[in-house]
XYZ file of C-alpha atoms in Angstrom:
665
model
C 0.000 0.000 0.000
C 2.819 2.392 0.914
C 4.596 1.670 -2.367
C 1.371 2.306 -4.291
C 1.010 5.700 -2.601
C 4.668 6.512 -3.313
C 4.305 5.727 -7.034
C 1.007 7.660 -7.347
C 1.668 10.611 -5.080
C 0.976 13.209 -7.818
C -2.650 12.182 -8.581
C -3.325 11.698 -4.862
C -2.018 15.203 -4.176
C -4.200 16.739 -6.889
C -7.298 14.865 -5.698
C -6.638 16.050 -2.132
C -6.513 19.662 -3.325
C -9.896 19.272 -5.035
C -11.356 17.863 -1.810
C -9.963 20.785 0.209
C -11.557 23.275 -2.201
C -14.921 21.484 -2.244
C -14.985 21.556 1.554
C -14.907 25.349 1.347
C -11.433 26.162 2.641
C -9.883 29.382 1.277
C -8.005 28.772 -1.941
C -4.688 30.317 -0.904
C -4.495 28.352 2.355
C -5.693 25.140 0.683
C -2.868 25.384 -1.854
C -0.169 26.146 0.715
C -1.338 23.557 3.271
C -1.703 20.863 0.647
C 1.772 21.610 -0.715
C 3.478 21.514 2.694
C 1.617 18.386 3.840
C 2.577 16.383 0.771
C 6.107 17.778 0.863
C 6.740 16.051 4.210
C 4.980 12.894 2.988
C 7.059 12.925 -0.199
C 10.350 13.292 1.658
C 9.555 10.251 3.791
C 8.438 8.196 0.751
C 11.299 9.299 -1.516
C 13.382 6.095 -0.936
C 10.465 4.008 -2.177
C 9.996 5.726 -5.546
C 12.494 7.166 -8.056
C 9.768 9.585 -9.206
C 9.953 11.598 -5.968
C 12.694 14.238 -5.911
C 12.022 15.892 -2.562
C 14.384 16.561 0.334
C 14.187 18.960 3.284
C 16.821 21.499 2.082
C 14.524 22.134 -0.902
C 12.328 24.235 1.401
C 15.079 26.837 1.258
C 13.986 27.601 -2.316
C 10.625 28.999 -1.155
C 11.872 32.498 -0.194
C 13.471 32.895 -3.611
C 10.238 31.743 -5.270
C 8.301 34.314 -3.245
C 10.586 37.312 -3.657
C 12.171 36.490 -6.997
C 9.098 35.077 -8.739
C 6.230 37.126 -7.257
C 7.398 40.307 -5.540
C 9.735 41.282 -8.392
C 7.195 40.537 -11.138
C 6.485 43.882 -12.809
C 3.565 42.454 -14.783
C 1.522 41.954 -11.627
C 1.731 45.692 -10.904
C -0.894 46.190 -13.607
C -3.515 44.474 -11.411
C -3.754 47.178 -8.702
C -3.488 49.935 -11.310
C -6.387 48.675 -13.432
C -8.442 47.793 -10.352
C -7.994 51.274 -8.916
C -8.867 52.849 -12.273
C -12.065 50.824 -12.543
C -13.200 51.567 -9.014
C -12.617 55.311 -9.409
C -14.600 55.356 -12.670
C -17.392 53.235 -11.229
C -17.788 55.534 -8.219
C -17.389 58.754 -10.204
C -20.737 58.307 -11.962
C -19.411 57.572 -15.447
C -21.590 54.461 -15.775
C -24.760 56.389 -14.921
C -24.031 59.100 -17.477
C -23.200 56.570 -20.182
C -26.279 54.432 -19.606
C -28.621 57.392 -19.519
C -27.209 59.043 -22.648
C -26.742 55.917 -24.774
C -30.147 54.651 -23.660
C -31.719 57.857 -24.957
C -29.768 57.558 -28.204
C -30.968 53.989 -28.916
C -34.328 54.464 -27.173
C -36.496 54.895 -30.308
C -35.441 51.410 -31.504
C -37.031 48.196 -30.301
C -34.585 46.705 -27.859
C -32.774 50.046 -27.700
C -32.167 49.848 -23.963
C -30.692 46.341 -24.345
C -28.405 47.616 -27.126
C -27.352 50.476 -24.862
C -26.567 48.085 -21.990
C -24.349 45.918 -24.231
C -22.609 48.959 -25.698
C -22.008 50.526 -22.288
C -20.967 47.138 -20.895
C -18.241 46.901 -23.540
C -17.094 50.469 -22.775
C -17.018 49.807 -19.039
C -15.123 46.574 -19.670
C -12.508 48.488 -21.662
C -12.145 51.078 -18.887
C -12.851 49.363 -15.573
C -11.947 45.722 -16.285
C -13.886 44.676 -13.152
C -16.962 42.448 -13.499
C -18.473 43.332 -10.139
C -18.364 47.075 -10.854
C -19.992 46.689 -14.289
C -22.781 44.315 -13.215
C -23.672 46.253 -10.068
C -23.675 49.626 -11.842
C -25.863 48.439 -14.721
C -28.094 46.449 -12.372
C -28.783 49.523 -10.253
C -29.343 51.878 -13.186
C -30.640 49.903 -16.172
C -32.729 47.129 -14.624
C -35.400 49.440 -13.089
C -35.662 51.401 -16.349
C -35.993 48.260 -18.469
C -38.637 46.843 -16.156
C -40.450 50.208 -16.118
C -40.964 50.134 -19.881
C -42.062 46.512 -20.201
C -38.874 44.529 -20.898
C -38.980 40.791 -20.299
C -37.384 40.077 -16.918
C -35.295 37.171 -18.188
C -33.983 39.126 -21.166
C -33.196 42.198 -19.053
C -31.364 40.126 -16.437
C -29.421 38.133 -19.032
C -28.310 41.233 -20.958
C -26.999 42.924 -17.802
C -25.152 39.833 -16.560
C -23.630 39.032 -19.969
C -22.553 42.624 -20.633
C -20.916 42.820 -17.230
C -18.855 39.702 -17.855
C -17.340 41.288 -20.974
C -14.821 42.741 -18.526
C -13.272 39.257 -18.455
C -12.188 39.227 -22.084
C -12.136 42.874 -23.245
C -8.691 44.416 -22.674
C -7.476 45.577 -20.153
C -8.938 42.531 -18.430
C -7.368 41.313 -15.188
C -7.931 37.748 -16.419
C -5.717 38.351 -19.453
C -2.962 39.806 -17.263
C -2.984 36.755 -14.993
C -3.136 34.335 -17.935
C -0.207 36.042 -19.660
C 1.813 35.810 -16.455
C 1.005 32.118 -15.932
C 1.712 31.238 -19.569
C 4.933 33.250 -19.675
C 3.800 35.424 -22.562
C 3.530 39.149 -23.247
C 0.499 40.946 -21.838
C 0.474 43.222 -24.886
C 0.258 40.210 -27.226
C -2.524 38.767 -25.079
C -4.453 42.043 -25.304
C -3.962 42.244 -29.065
C -5.061 38.638 -29.550
C -8.203 39.039 -27.406
C -9.444 42.227 -29.050
C -11.203 40.717 -32.081
C -12.860 37.815 -30.160
C -14.157 40.357 -27.624
C -15.701 42.474 -30.392
C -17.200 39.378 -32.049
C -18.704 38.249 -28.733
C -20.279 41.682 -28.216
C -21.674 41.477 -31.751
C -23.220 38.073 -30.992
C -24.954 39.569 -27.946
C -26.370 42.352 -30.124
C -27.467 39.800 -32.722
C -29.335 37.803 -30.074
C -31.186 40.921 -28.878
C -32.047 41.781 -32.487
C -33.463 38.281 -32.955
C -35.575 38.689 -29.838
C -36.991 41.967 -31.159
C -37.961 40.216 -34.406
C -39.601 37.102 -32.982
C -40.729 38.414 -29.582
C -41.216 42.125 -30.097
C -43.055 42.603 -26.811
C -40.031 41.383 -24.845
C -37.994 44.486 -25.768
C -40.187 47.479 -26.694
C -38.949 50.915 -27.704
C -38.972 53.833 -25.308
C -42.221 55.808 -25.406
C -41.927 59.417 -26.666
C -42.496 60.879 -23.205
C -39.440 58.997 -21.894
C -37.040 60.507 -24.455
C -35.853 63.408 -22.350
C -32.960 64.369 -24.625
C -35.300 65.013 -27.530
C -34.402 64.603 -31.176
C -31.148 65.440 -32.875
C -29.683 62.328 -34.485
C -29.075 64.280 -37.707
C -27.007 66.847 -35.828
C -24.990 64.033 -34.245
C -24.300 62.445 -37.644
C -23.164 65.797 -39.053
C -20.832 66.258 -36.080
C -19.360 62.791 -36.595
C -18.818 63.434 -40.307
C -17.140 66.755 -39.511
C -14.848 65.043 -37.003
C -13.948 62.391 -39.599
C -13.215 65.066 -42.208
C -10.965 66.968 -39.796
C -9.191 63.758 -38.830
C -8.638 62.781 -42.472
C -7.338 66.204 -43.485
C -5.049 66.469 -40.474
C -3.609 62.981 -40.970
C -3.004 63.717 -44.664
C -1.175 66.929 -43.718
C 0.912 65.221 -41.030
C 2.065 62.333 -43.228
C 5.127 64.322 -44.262
C 5.604 65.964 -40.862
C 5.814 62.968 -38.513
C 7.624 59.675 -38.877
C 4.700 57.476 -37.838
C 1.235 57.675 -36.312
C -0.141 60.383 -38.608
C -3.554 58.692 -38.688
C -3.661 58.467 -34.900
C -2.695 62.101 -34.450
C -5.319 63.079 -36.999
C -8.004 61.128 -35.132
C -6.972 62.705 -31.825
C -7.184 66.211 -33.284
C -10.557 65.516 -34.923
C -12.052 64.192 -31.682
C -10.579 67.069 -29.675
C -12.098 69.644 -32.037
C -15.592 68.161 -31.893
C -15.360 67.821 -28.102
C -14.315 71.464 -27.799
C -17.247 72.517 -30.007
C -19.703 70.508 -27.855
C -18.271 71.989 -24.648
C -18.508 75.558 -25.986
C -22.004 74.856 -27.296
C -23.077 73.835 -23.780
C -21.284 76.647 -21.971
C -22.277 79.495 -24.283
C -25.605 78.053 -25.546
C -24.505 78.495 -29.177
C -27.166 76.173 -30.675
C -24.571 74.678 -33.028
C -25.408 71.115 -31.962
C -28.660 69.597 -30.786
C -28.988 68.787 -27.094
C -28.820 65.046 -27.868
C -25.672 65.394 -29.972
C -24.085 67.654 -27.360
C -24.717 65.178 -24.520
C -23.549 62.156 -26.523
C -20.266 63.857 -27.467
C -19.564 65.182 -23.966
C -20.417 61.905 -22.227
C -18.925 59.449 -24.719
C -15.572 61.015 -25.602
C -13.893 61.024 -22.122
C -14.149 57.235 -21.629
C -13.082 56.697 -25.245
C -10.089 58.960 -24.631
C -9.259 56.942 -21.523
C -9.483 53.719 -23.527
C -7.069 55.156 -26.076
C -4.763 56.363 -23.307
C -4.574 52.829 -21.911
C -4.991 50.427 -24.836
C -3.803 52.710 -27.618
C -0.444 53.322 -25.990
C -0.046 49.603 -25.304
C -0.896 48.520 -28.862
C 1.339 51.218 -30.356
C 4.233 50.065 -28.229
C 4.530 53.410 -26.454
C 3.834 51.957 -22.999
C 3.928 48.575 -21.311
C 0.694 47.234 -19.761
C 1.937 48.286 -16.321
C 2.663 51.809 -17.540
C -0.672 51.864 -19.363
C -2.432 50.922 -16.128
C -0.651 53.718 -14.277
C -1.707 56.248 -16.946
C -5.256 54.889 -16.792
C -5.366 55.364 -13.019
C -4.218 58.980 -13.416
C -6.755 59.509 -16.206
C -9.560 58.142 -14.021
C -8.588 60.579 -11.262
C -8.650 63.446 -13.777
C -12.134 62.450 -15.016
C -13.446 62.156 -11.468
C -11.978 65.573 -10.661
C -13.566 67.059 -13.798
C -16.953 65.723 -12.653
C -16.333 67.249 -9.198
C -16.749 63.866 -7.539
C -13.174 63.296 -6.398
C -13.035 63.433 -2.604
C -11.383 61.724 0.342
C -14.248 59.267 0.794
C -14.028 58.135 -2.840
C -10.253 57.723 -2.635
C -10.473 55.768 0.615
C -13.049 53.308 -0.735
C -11.136 52.772 -3.986
C -7.797 52.211 -2.240
C -9.299 49.800 0.309
C -10.953 47.696 -2.405
C -7.773 47.741 -4.504
C -5.669 46.616 -1.532
C -8.092 43.767 -0.761
C -8.136 42.450 -4.332
C -4.363 42.779 -4.732
C -3.756 40.952 -1.438
C -6.214 38.247 -2.522
C -4.289 37.671 -5.749
C -0.933 37.810 -3.964
C -1.869 35.211 -1.363
C -3.198 32.853 -4.033
C 0.085 33.244 -5.915
C 2.090 32.434 -2.768
C -0.021 29.354 -2.101
C 0.341 28.272 -5.721
C 4.144 28.555 -5.472
C 4.189 26.280 -2.403
C 1.899 23.786 -4.114
C 3.895 23.776 -7.365
C 7.187 23.207 -5.524
C 5.898 19.912 -4.139
C 3.878 18.984 -7.221
C 6.878 19.377 -9.497
C 9.019 17.495 -6.976
C 6.809 14.414 -7.364
C 6.819 14.799 -11.191
C 3.190 15.860 -11.174
C 3.692 18.062 -14.215
C 4.947 15.059 -16.186
C 1.924 13.030 -15.064
C -0.482 15.794 -16.174
C 1.325 16.312 -19.492
C 1.310 12.608 -20.311
C -2.340 12.392 -19.287
C -3.376 15.276 -21.524
C -1.210 14.459 -24.543
C -2.526 10.882 -24.567
C -6.104 12.076 -25.115
C -7.456 10.570 -28.376
C -7.717 12.961 -31.296
C -4.397 14.742 -30.952
C -4.597 18.521 -30.789
C -8.354 18.651 -31.428
C -9.071 16.048 -28.780
C -6.845 17.902 -26.321
C -8.663 21.206 -26.939
C -12.102 19.614 -26.553
C -11.098 17.828 -23.351
C -9.489 20.934 -21.829
C -12.427 23.202 -22.623
C -14.939 20.724 -21.233
C -12.789 20.358 -18.102
C -12.501 24.132 -17.590
C -16.233 24.580 -18.258
C -17.204 22.132 -15.521
C -14.548 23.314 -13.074
C -15.926 26.827 -13.539
C -19.090 25.670 -11.737
C -17.074 25.536 -8.505
C -13.902 27.602 -8.991
C -13.383 31.302 -9.579
C -11.348 32.445 -12.578
C -8.372 33.338 -10.331
C -8.392 29.813 -8.928
C -8.568 28.317 -12.407
C -5.752 30.560 -13.640
C -3.385 29.772 -10.771
C -4.158 26.050 -10.375
C -5.237 24.641 -13.734
C -3.485 26.812 -16.326
C 0.113 26.060 -15.191
C -0.691 22.359 -15.555
C -2.223 22.747 -19.031
C 0.426 25.038 -20.550
C 3.269 22.451 -20.905
C 0.983 19.945 -22.614
C -0.333 22.623 -25.006
C 3.180 23.763 -25.862
C 4.350 20.184 -26.481
C 1.492 19.797 -28.987
C 2.628 22.913 -30.850
C -0.310 25.097 -29.746
C 0.310 28.844 -29.683
C 0.046 29.867 -26.031
C -1.418 33.317 -26.766
C -4.256 31.698 -28.705
C -4.603 29.061 -25.989
C -4.756 31.761 -23.302
C -7.460 33.747 -25.105
C -9.442 30.541 -25.606
C -9.220 29.753 -21.897
C -10.153 33.351 -21.065
C -13.378 33.097 -23.093
C -14.147 29.763 -21.465
C -13.416 31.037 -17.960
C -15.798 33.896 -18.647
C -18.576 31.339 -18.278
C -17.600 30.881 -14.614
C -19.389 34.159 -13.876
C -22.666 33.011 -15.469
C -22.948 29.378 -14.379
C -26.171 28.765 -12.483
C -26.210 28.411 -9.541
C -22.665 29.538 -8.599
C -21.953 32.333 -11.093
C -20.621 35.414 -9.331
C -22.255 37.795 -11.822
C -25.607 36.234 -10.959
C -24.928 36.901 -7.284
C -23.958 40.512 -8.028
C -27.209 41.138 -9.912
C -29.221 39.328 -7.261
C -27.778 41.653 -4.611
C -29.037 44.814 -6.354
C -32.255 43.556 -8.007
C -35.558 44.121 -6.241
C -36.541 41.213 -3.974
C -39.984 42.529 -2.944
C -42.697 44.488 -4.779
C -41.994 48.217 -5.017
C -43.499 51.428 -6.403
C -41.800 52.851 -9.461
C -40.655 56.394 -8.725
C -41.526 57.676 -12.230
C -44.760 55.940 -13.203
C -46.036 55.191 -9.684
C -46.964 51.637 -10.702
C -46.576 48.650 -8.419
C -43.658 46.629 -9.810
C -43.109 42.950 -9.149
C -39.641 41.809 -8.004
C -37.134 39.882 -10.089
C -36.850 36.280 -8.929
C -33.648 34.268 -8.743
C -35.044 31.798 -11.265
C -35.617 34.588 -13.795
C -32.014 35.722 -13.397
C -30.732 32.159 -13.895
C -32.906 31.428 -16.935
C -32.017 34.763 -18.478
C -28.293 33.952 -18.266
C -28.535 30.580 -20.036
C -28.906 31.912 -23.653
C -25.887 34.154 -23.193
C -23.980 31.264 -21.644
C -24.656 29.297 -24.822
C -23.410 32.270 -26.875
C -20.161 32.212 -24.905
C -19.733 28.498 -25.634
C -20.401 29.261 -29.310
C -17.618 31.855 -29.136
C -15.266 29.182 -27.786
C -16.082 27.006 -30.806
C -15.617 29.924 -33.224
C -12.213 30.683 -31.727
C -11.147 27.070 -32.294
C -12.525 27.003 -35.856
C -11.149 30.452 -36.811
C -7.857 30.849 -34.924
C -6.834 33.737 -37.183
C -9.072 35.981 -35.033
C -6.425 35.678 -32.323
C -3.345 34.941 -34.416
C -3.595 38.360 -36.058
C -1.372 39.602 -33.244
C 1.560 38.049 -35.155
C 0.745 39.934 -38.355
C 0.781 43.452 -36.939
C 3.028 45.737 -39.020
C 6.416 46.586 -37.613
C 8.671 49.502 -38.412
C 11.213 48.583 -41.091
C 14.299 50.386 -42.333
C 14.580 51.307 -45.987
C 17.098 49.179 -47.948
C 19.376 52.115 -48.599
C 19.429 52.902 -44.875
C 19.764 49.349 -43.629
C 22.613 48.419 -41.324
C 24.294 45.095 -42.011
C 25.968 43.384 -39.119
C 28.698 40.751 -39.429
C 27.287 37.266 -39.920
C 30.506 35.415 -38.908
C 30.541 32.400 -41.110
C 28.440 33.520 -44.031
C 29.232 33.173 -47.700
C 31.239 36.362 -47.683
C 33.391 35.608 -44.673
C 32.518 38.215 -42.084
C 29.628 39.536 -44.171
C 30.844 43.137 -43.905
C 29.031 45.718 -46.057
C 30.903 46.822 -49.189
C 32.766 50.052 -48.636
C 33.547 50.484 -52.331
C 31.932 48.170 -54.890
C 34.381 46.392 -57.156
C 32.508 47.463 -60.258
C 33.441 51.064 -59.545
C 37.140 50.395 -59.153
C 37.729 47.624 -61.573
C 38.405 45.106 -58.842
C 36.663 41.780 -59.262
C 34.252 41.068 -56.403
C 35.259 37.408 -56.290
C 38.876 38.421 -55.508
C 37.679 41.142 -53.138
C 34.988 39.545 -50.976
C 35.260 42.257 -48.313
C 34.388 45.008 -50.769
C 37.293 47.020 -49.371
C 38.759 49.904 -51.364
C 41.847 48.926 -53.375
C 45.080 49.420 -51.497
C 47.228 50.576 -54.401
C 46.509 47.707 -56.831
C 46.571 49.450 -60.211
C 46.669 46.207 -62.191
C 44.201 44.072 -60.322
C 43.601 40.712 -61.975
C 40.407 40.229 -63.932
C 38.310 37.116 -64.431
C 40.259 36.244 -67.582
C 43.656 36.667 -65.942
C 45.613 33.588 -64.919
C 45.065 32.395 -61.409
C 47.314 33.756 -58.702
C 50.145 31.616 -57.452
C 49.824 29.458 -54.415
C 51.363 32.130 -52.280
C 48.134 34.133 -52.461
C 46.357 31.524 -50.360
C 48.087 32.675 -47.196
C 46.487 34.769 -44.468
C 47.579 38.395 -43.877
C 48.951 39.493 -40.575
C 46.723 41.837 -38.639
C 49.673 43.254 -36.699
C 49.996 46.229 -39.084
C 47.967 47.565 -42.017
C 49.285 46.575 -45.439
C 50.910 49.254 -47.547
C 53.498 47.428 -49.705
C 52.652 44.211 -51.488
C 54.911 41.821 -53.312
C 54.977 41.793 -57.050
C 53.512 38.330 -57.142
C 50.509 39.520 -55.282
C 49.879 42.522 -57.455
C 50.966 41.633 -60.969
C 51.860 37.972 -60.976
C 55.552 38.792 -61.637
C 58.641 38.359 -59.506
C 59.249 42.111 -59.373
C 57.905 43.974 -56.356
C 55.318 46.657 -56.971
C 55.122 49.734 -54.800
C 51.636 50.282 -53.384
C 50.197 53.709 -52.825
C 48.607 54.007 -49.419
C 45.067 55.361 -49.121
C 44.744 59.062 -48.357
C 45.423 59.875 -44.753
C 47.639 56.838 -44.080
C 51.429 56.899 -43.975
C 53.264 54.124 -45.799
C 54.099 51.186 -43.571
C 56.020 48.065 -44.357
C 53.786 44.977 -44.217
C 55.162 42.469 -41.773
C 54.596 38.900 -42.963
C 53.039 36.388 -40.607
C 55.158 33.285 -40.657
C 52.566 31.289 -38.799
C 49.814 31.830 -41.319
C 50.035 28.550 -43.101
C 47.413 26.613 -44.925
C 47.033 23.838 -42.417
C 44.760 24.039 -39.385
C 46.357 25.979 -36.569
C 43.469 25.901 -34.088
C 39.693 26.038 -34.099
C 39.715 29.688 -35.103
C 42.556 29.386 -37.579
C 42.599 29.626 -41.348
C 41.372 26.106 -41.992
C 38.207 26.715 -40.044
C 37.370 30.054 -41.656
C 37.351 29.302 -45.343
C 38.857 27.251 -48.146
C 42.526 27.687 -49.070
C 43.712 27.606 -52.669
C 47.407 27.017 -52.000
C 49.630 24.558 -50.215
C 52.892 26.480 -49.910
C 53.180 26.800 -46.167
C 56.449 28.657 -46.425
C 55.054 31.610 -48.348
C 54.566 34.861 -46.509
C 52.605 36.725 -49.156
C 49.185 37.886 -47.840
C 46.042 36.619 -49.490
C 43.290 39.234 -49.709
C 40.747 36.743 -51.044
C 40.374 35.022 -47.675
C 38.988 36.242 -44.349
C 41.648 37.419 -41.924
C 42.934 35.288 -39.097
C 42.384 36.652 -35.617
C 45.278 34.748 -34.065
């Protein structure tokens, strides 16, 4: 029995961790306790199994794993920055302004409020990156309005929950940061790869709402005319957008010759700034240039879009790292809150407390995961998991199906942080051994883990909406009608269609991997051929591969006899292709002790008479000292025989050979 346990310690350890988690123990302490317990068991059982590589001095590696692997990880700094940014924006009232304005803009359409919730959910996801903040804000603001105007309770609940969970996959998502760290890949590449799937998923949500308005029109009616407080003015908004596009196009065309790169981006920034300035002046001076609707849409919509560009635009352009982008986003959120006159000590205190709690939560899980992985790797658990996963029938396709089904069911019980820190490090080696791109694999897992927030009955987004939705009948403050509460069952049933859409997005990502792999095809800055810098290749066809300083065609020197492309050192009668081959003495290596200035007649003209060489301008004539050791045979590993072929065999000759690379002896 003891030998059986010793030979199967890895699966027993993993099963014990699952039991600890199902019993409800905190994840961080379950990981650390499980790792330490099985470390001591493994040390005692090590003589019974060659698969166990544990010994007590190995515990001394834990401090280095904590401080060197976690505390010094700059990537993890992005987590508190983005969390703080999201909390400041959520408490500064940006969500309320966006939902009210965009709801009025789409209000005349059937399902307009649902469209507005999805649109605002995507914007909040790109600015806050926090699911709880998005779901709670939209649940408090949008749900009463949607119920007031006759929306189906299941549809309204599902739209709010699904839009809030977009914060899991839309950059700058905390999930993508953690996945990039666990997979050992760039956060910027992870953001770039997740952008298109996030937009496609938002489009699928909109398509589902559009289908509901076609087949069940009463489930998502349009806003009545008396509820459209911003009035009309869509035409004015379209004219303003066209004017901004025209300004952006003209400015970018003008700047093409003024800036090295980014002319289009600068043009877009200037166009947006001009239209925002016009809307602000129109409001302050009551100029009547724009309609009230267009004015409110521009003033409310542009600041969060500018913040998105400040964060994601700088990351995608390579101007800032994700950590630096998060820091700029936090500063931008403070500026927006100050501009709205909502920045105060109470707001700062709440945001910093919540940020510290979430950051400490992530940090403790990481510490526990390091303790667990130390023991798990010591019992060759990673090899057991890799062999288990790579032996799944169907090869790469079978592996992907198995992994996604596993993550989907584990998401019923585990949070996305727990999945990222426990499951992903075990899946990554198997995926890499199968040749799967880890950025694509990470985005796929991120979409799948998004379902963990919508799984009935344990989805956290469902709990967030349940906490702010009405539980008892209430009187609507606008219409005065008696409104029925939203039941838990209605919230659960409303989330199921959107859960199926998320699973469809997982399948689409597998079928069309180019949605993610586009991150490899992004254009990079190249140098023009005439400005290119060629570095020595050391062993190429042309010896050192040095760039030609003076082409042979311009001087009459044959390129085959002058592979360096060096200017002629006083060789007035250089041999041509039709000239007889040089004697064997030309196969010798030149000495690098002194620069050549006088060559033998055999080297220059093929005669026995010496020829006087004219030194290049600026150099005084020096007598070339022959290198007696530069023979044709191998001297050492770096000698003549190892650098290129030799055409002669006269080891006693001291005449330099300019057709061969120099010896660095």
